[in-house]
Structure formats: structure tokens, C-alpha cells
XYZ file of C-alpha atoms in Angstrom:
266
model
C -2.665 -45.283 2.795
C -3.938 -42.838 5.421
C -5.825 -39.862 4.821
C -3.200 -37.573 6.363
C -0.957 -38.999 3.732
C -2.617 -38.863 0.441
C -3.993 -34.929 1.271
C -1.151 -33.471 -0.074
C -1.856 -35.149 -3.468
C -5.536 -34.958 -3.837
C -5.382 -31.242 -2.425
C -3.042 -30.172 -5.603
C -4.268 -32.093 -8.168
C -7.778 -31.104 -7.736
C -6.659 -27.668 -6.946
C -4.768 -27.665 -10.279
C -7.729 -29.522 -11.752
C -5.961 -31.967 -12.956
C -8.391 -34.800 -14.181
C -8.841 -38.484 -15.006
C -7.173 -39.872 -18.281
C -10.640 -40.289 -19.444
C -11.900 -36.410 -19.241
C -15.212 -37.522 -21.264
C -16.876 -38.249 -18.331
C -17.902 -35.079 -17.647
C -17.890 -33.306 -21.217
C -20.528 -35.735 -21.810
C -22.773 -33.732 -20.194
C -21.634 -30.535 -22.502
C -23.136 -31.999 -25.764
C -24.601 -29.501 -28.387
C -27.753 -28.671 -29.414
C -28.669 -28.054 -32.923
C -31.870 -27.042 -32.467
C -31.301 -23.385 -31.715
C -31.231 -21.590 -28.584
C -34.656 -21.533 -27.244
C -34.642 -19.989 -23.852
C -31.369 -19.267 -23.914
C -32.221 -15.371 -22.390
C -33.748 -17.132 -19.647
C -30.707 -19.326 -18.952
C -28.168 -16.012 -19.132
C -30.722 -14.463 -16.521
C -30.748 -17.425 -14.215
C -27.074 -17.671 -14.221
C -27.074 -14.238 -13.614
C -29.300 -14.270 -10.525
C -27.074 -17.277 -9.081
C -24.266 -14.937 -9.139
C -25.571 -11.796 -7.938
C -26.711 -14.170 -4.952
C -23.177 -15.138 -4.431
C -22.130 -11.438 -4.428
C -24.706 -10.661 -2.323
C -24.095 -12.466 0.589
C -26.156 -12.161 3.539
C -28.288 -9.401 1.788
C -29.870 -12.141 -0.072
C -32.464 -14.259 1.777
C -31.887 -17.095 -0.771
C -28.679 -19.224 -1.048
C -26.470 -19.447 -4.156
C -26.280 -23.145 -5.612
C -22.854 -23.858 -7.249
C -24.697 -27.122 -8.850
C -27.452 -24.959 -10.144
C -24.369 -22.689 -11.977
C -23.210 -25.983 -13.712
C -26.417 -26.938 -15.138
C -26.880 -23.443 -16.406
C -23.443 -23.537 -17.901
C -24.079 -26.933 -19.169
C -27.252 -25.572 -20.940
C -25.766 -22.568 -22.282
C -23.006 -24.584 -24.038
C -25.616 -26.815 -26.165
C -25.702 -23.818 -28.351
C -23.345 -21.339 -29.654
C -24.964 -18.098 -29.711
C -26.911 -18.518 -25.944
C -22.582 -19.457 -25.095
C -21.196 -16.369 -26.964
C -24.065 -14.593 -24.818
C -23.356 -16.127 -21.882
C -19.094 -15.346 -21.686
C -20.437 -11.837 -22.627
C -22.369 -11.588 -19.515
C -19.480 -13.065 -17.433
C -17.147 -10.651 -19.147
C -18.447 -7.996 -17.025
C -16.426 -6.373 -14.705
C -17.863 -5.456 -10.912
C -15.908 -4.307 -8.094
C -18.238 -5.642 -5.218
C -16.497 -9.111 -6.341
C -13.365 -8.828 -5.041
C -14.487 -9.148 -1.184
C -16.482 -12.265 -2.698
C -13.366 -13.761 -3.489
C -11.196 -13.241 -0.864
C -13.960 -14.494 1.497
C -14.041 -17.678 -0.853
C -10.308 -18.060 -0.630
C -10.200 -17.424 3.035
C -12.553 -19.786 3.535
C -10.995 -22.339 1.038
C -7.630 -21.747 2.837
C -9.477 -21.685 6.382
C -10.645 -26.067 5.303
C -6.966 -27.048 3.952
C -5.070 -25.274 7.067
C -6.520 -27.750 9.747
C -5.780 -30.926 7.306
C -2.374 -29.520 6.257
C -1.905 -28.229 9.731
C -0.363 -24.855 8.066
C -1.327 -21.126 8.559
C -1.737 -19.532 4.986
C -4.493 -16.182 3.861
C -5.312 -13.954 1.451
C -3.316 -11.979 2.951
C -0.229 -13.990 2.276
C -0.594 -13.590 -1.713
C 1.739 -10.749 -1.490
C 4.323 -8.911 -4.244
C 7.098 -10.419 -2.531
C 5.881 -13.583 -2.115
C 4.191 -14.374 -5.570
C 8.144 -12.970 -6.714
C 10.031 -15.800 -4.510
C 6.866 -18.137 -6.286
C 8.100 -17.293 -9.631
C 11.447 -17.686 -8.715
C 10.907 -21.308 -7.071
C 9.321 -22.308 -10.213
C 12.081 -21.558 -12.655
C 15.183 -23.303 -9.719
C 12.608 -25.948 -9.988
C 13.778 -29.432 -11.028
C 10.663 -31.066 -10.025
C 8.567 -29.058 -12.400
C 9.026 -30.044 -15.702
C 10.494 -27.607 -18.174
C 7.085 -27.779 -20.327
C 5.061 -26.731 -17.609
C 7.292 -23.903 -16.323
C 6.451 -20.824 -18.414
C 2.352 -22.149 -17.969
C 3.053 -22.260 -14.133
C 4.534 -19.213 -14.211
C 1.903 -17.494 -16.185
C -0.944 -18.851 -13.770
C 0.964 -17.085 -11.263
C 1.236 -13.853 -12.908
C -2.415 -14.498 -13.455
C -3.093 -14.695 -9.863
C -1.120 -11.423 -9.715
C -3.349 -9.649 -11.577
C -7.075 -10.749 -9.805
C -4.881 -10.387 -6.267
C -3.694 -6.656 -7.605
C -7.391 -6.097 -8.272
C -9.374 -7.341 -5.180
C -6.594 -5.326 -3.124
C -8.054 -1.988 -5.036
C -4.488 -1.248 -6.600
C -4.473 1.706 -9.100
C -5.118 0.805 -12.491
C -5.209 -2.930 -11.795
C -7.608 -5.655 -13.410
C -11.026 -5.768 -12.339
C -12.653 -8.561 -11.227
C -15.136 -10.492 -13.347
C -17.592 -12.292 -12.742
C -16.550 -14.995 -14.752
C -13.711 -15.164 -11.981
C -16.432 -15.492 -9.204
C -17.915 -18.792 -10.924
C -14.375 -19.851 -11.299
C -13.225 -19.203 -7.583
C -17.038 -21.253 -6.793
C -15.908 -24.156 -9.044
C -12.333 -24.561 -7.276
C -14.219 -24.176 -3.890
C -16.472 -26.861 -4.975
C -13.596 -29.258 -5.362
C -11.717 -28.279 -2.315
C -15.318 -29.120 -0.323
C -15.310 -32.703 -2.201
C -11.537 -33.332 -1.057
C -12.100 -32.273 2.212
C -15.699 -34.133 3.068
C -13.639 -37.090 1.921
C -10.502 -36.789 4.292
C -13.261 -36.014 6.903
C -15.090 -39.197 6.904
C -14.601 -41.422 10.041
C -11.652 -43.500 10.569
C -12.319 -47.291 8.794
C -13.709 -44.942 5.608
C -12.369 -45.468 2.306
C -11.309 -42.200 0.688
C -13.807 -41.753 -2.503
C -10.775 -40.841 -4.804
C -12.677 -41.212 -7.874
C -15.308 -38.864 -6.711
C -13.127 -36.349 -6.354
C -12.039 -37.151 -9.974
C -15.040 -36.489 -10.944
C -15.060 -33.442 -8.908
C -12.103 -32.248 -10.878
C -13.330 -33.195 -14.203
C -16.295 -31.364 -13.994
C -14.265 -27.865 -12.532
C -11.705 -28.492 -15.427
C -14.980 -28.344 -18.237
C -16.235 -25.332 -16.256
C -12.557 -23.576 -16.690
C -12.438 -24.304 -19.966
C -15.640 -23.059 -20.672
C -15.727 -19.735 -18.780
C -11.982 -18.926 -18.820
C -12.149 -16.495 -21.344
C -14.015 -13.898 -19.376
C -11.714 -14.467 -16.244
C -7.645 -13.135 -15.737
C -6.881 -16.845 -16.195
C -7.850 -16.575 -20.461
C -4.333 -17.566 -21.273
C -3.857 -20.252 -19.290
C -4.191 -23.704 -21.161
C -4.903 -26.347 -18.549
C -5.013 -28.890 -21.331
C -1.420 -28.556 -22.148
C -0.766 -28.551 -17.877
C -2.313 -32.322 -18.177
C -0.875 -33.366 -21.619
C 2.805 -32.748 -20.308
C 2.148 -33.986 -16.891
C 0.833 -37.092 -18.546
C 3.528 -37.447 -20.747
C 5.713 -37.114 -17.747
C 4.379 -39.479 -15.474
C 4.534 -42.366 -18.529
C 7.938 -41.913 -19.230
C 10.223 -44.606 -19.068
C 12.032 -44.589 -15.558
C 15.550 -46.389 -16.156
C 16.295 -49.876 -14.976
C 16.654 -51.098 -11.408
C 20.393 -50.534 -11.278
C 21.470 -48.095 -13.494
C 23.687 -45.809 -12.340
C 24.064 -43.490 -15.561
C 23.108 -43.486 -19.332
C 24.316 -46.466 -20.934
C 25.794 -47.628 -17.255
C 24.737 -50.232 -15.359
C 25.778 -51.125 -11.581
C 29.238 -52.144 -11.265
C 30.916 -50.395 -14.081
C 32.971 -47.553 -14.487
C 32.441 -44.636 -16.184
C 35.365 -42.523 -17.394
């Protein structure tokens, strides 16, 4: 299989992070610590700082690390109170992150243009075309009907954050929650893409981007609930697509229920 033929497929499903059947690789890493939350201030600061740096931008002389964000999330997770603290902090609301995100998007959109060979912005997430979206998704009959009303509501999600980095009145605000979350789908689009980079003769590393995925669905998961994406259940996304892609596919021949090639029906 080429690369120009499987980017389609690794582009959505890590986009959609949509993992592995076995999604404990990752989680492993978010065990929990009974011991109490020692340092767990410091960790909320630190995770703090990484984001402000990501905000920032060029006014800050050091660089942002995306993996330094997971291990802070990781280590805020071994213990309830330091997590309860740390989706507080994320909760909060700041205005000078909605050019952070459509510069992450652009430059998201910028990679998968010149391996899709399409022409798609920011700027293209309008009212009219997030409508015609919806409207694609329920005329669907390649989405399945379980995954309809969650599709649509991820779109109505993106509604909302693309309302509020365009400064409309009364819109939702951005969070920073929704920075880390733009960071972690940028950090599997930069997986897929080193990947379908790699000189010809290559093997695509398809289960590092798995992994990839995995660990962006934990960091969803975990953080959603200070983003615009709180309602969204990503688990029930891979549950029905799961169940979907092992149902039975009727027999080589079949030509209706109960109707095999050569017969009539009436």
C-alpha cells in the first residue's frame, strides 16, 4: 500500500482519535497514586507555565514542550485532588487563546493540504459550511446511525470554540483546556505526517501512530471537561465503530436477506 493511499485513513482516524483495540497501552501510564498529592501545586504551576509558553508565542524565549504537558497531566492524574485542581486551572477562560488556536489549526491544515493536495483554513469553518456539515451527516449512509447525533454534536462543538476565536458577541470563550487539546491533536497530525514523509522504500510506522492516538484519546478524556468538547464521549465514537466494523458482512453471493444468487424474489 502506498503512502498516498493509506493518508486518507490514518489522517481521520487519528484526527478522530480513534485508537487500538487494546487502549491500555497508554492508560498504563495514568495509574493512581494513593499516597497523596505531594507536589501536586508544583505540577498545576508547571503545567501552567507550559501553556502560557504556548500562548505566548514568540514573546517567550523558551519553547513549549507538548511531551512535557503529558507527563504533567500524567502526574496530576495519580491523585484526585492535584486532578480536580488541575481541570480547575484549565477551566479558565482567556481570550489571547483564540489566535493560539487558529495558528495551530492553520498550521495543522497547512501539513495535511500538501499530502491531501486540498486547500482548506480556518477560515473555511464558516456558519454555512459547518450547516451543509450537519446536514451531510444526517443524508449520511456511511455514518452509522449510533454515531450520528455524537458527530453532530462534535460539530456543534466546533461551532462554539470557532464562534469564540472569531470574537462573536456573547460566544464561548476559549479555555485553556482547549489549547492543550488543539496541542494534543497537533501532536498526532505531526506523527502521521513524519510518517507519510519518510523516503520512498520506508515502511509506514502505523502502530506508532496508534500509539500516537492512544495517548491524545487519554489526554481528551482527561481534560475534556474544561474544554467546549465536555459532552462529547469519544468512547462511545469507538465502541460503535467497533461494533460496526465486526459485524457480520453477508455471504459471497447474496443478493438480499434470505436470497442467495440465482433466485427470485417476489
Amino acid at each position: 500500500m502506498t503512502k498516498r493511499s493509506i493518508v486518507a485513513v490514518l489522517i481521520v482516524a487519528a484526527l478522530l482519535l480513534i485508537p487500538s483495540c487494546d487502549a491500555e497501552t497508554f492508560m498504563r501510564k495514568f495509574g493512581t497514586n494513593v499516597l497523596g498529592g505531594v507536589g501536586g501545586a508544583e505540577t498545576i504551576n508547571q503545567l501552567e507555565e507550559q501553556i502560557d509558553l504556548i500562548i505566548g508565542g514568540e514573546e517567550n524565549p523558551e519553547e513549549p514542550s507538548y511531551d512535557k504537558i503529558v507527563d504533567l497531566v500524567v502526574k496530576a492524574t495519580r491523585n484526585p485532588d492535584t486532578e480536580s485542581k488541575m481541570l480547575e486551572s484549565l477551566s479558565k477562560t482567556t481570550t489571547e487563546a483564540s489566535e493560539t488556536i487558529r495558528t495551530e489549526v492553520d498550521t495543522i491544515l497547512a501539513e495535511v493540504n500538501k499530502n491531501m493536495d486540498s486547500d482548506i483554513s480556518f477560515d473555511d469553518f464558516t456558519d454555512e459550511n459547518i450547516d451543509s456539515l450537519l446536514e451531510s451527516i444526517e443524508s449520511s449512509e456511511d455514518i452509522p446511525s449510533g454515531l450520528k447525533n455524537t458527530a453532530k454534536t462534535a460539530v456543534n462543538d466546533l461551532k462554539k470554540l470557532v464562534d469564540g476565536i472569531n470574537g462573536v458577541e456573547g460566544a464561548y470563550t476559549p479555555t485553556k483546556g482547549d489549547v492543550v487539546i488543539i496541542k494534543s491533536i497537533a501532536s498526532v497530525a505531526d506523527t502521521i505526517l513524519a510518517e507519510l514523509n519518510k523516503s520512498e522504500g520506508e515502511d509506514v510506522d502505523v502502530d506508532k501512530v496508534v500509539d500516537a492516538a492512544n495517548e491524545a484519546l487519554k489526554m481528551f478524556n482527561t481534560v475534556k471537561s474544561s474544554t467546549v468538547f465536555s459532552n462529547l464521549d469519544l468512547n462511545g465514537v469507538i465502541d460503535e465503530l467497533m461494533s460496526s466494523l465486526n459485524s457480520p458482512e453477508p455471504d459471497e453471493g447474496e443478493t438480499g436477506e434470505g436470497t442467495t444468487e440465482g433466485e427470485e424474489t417476489v
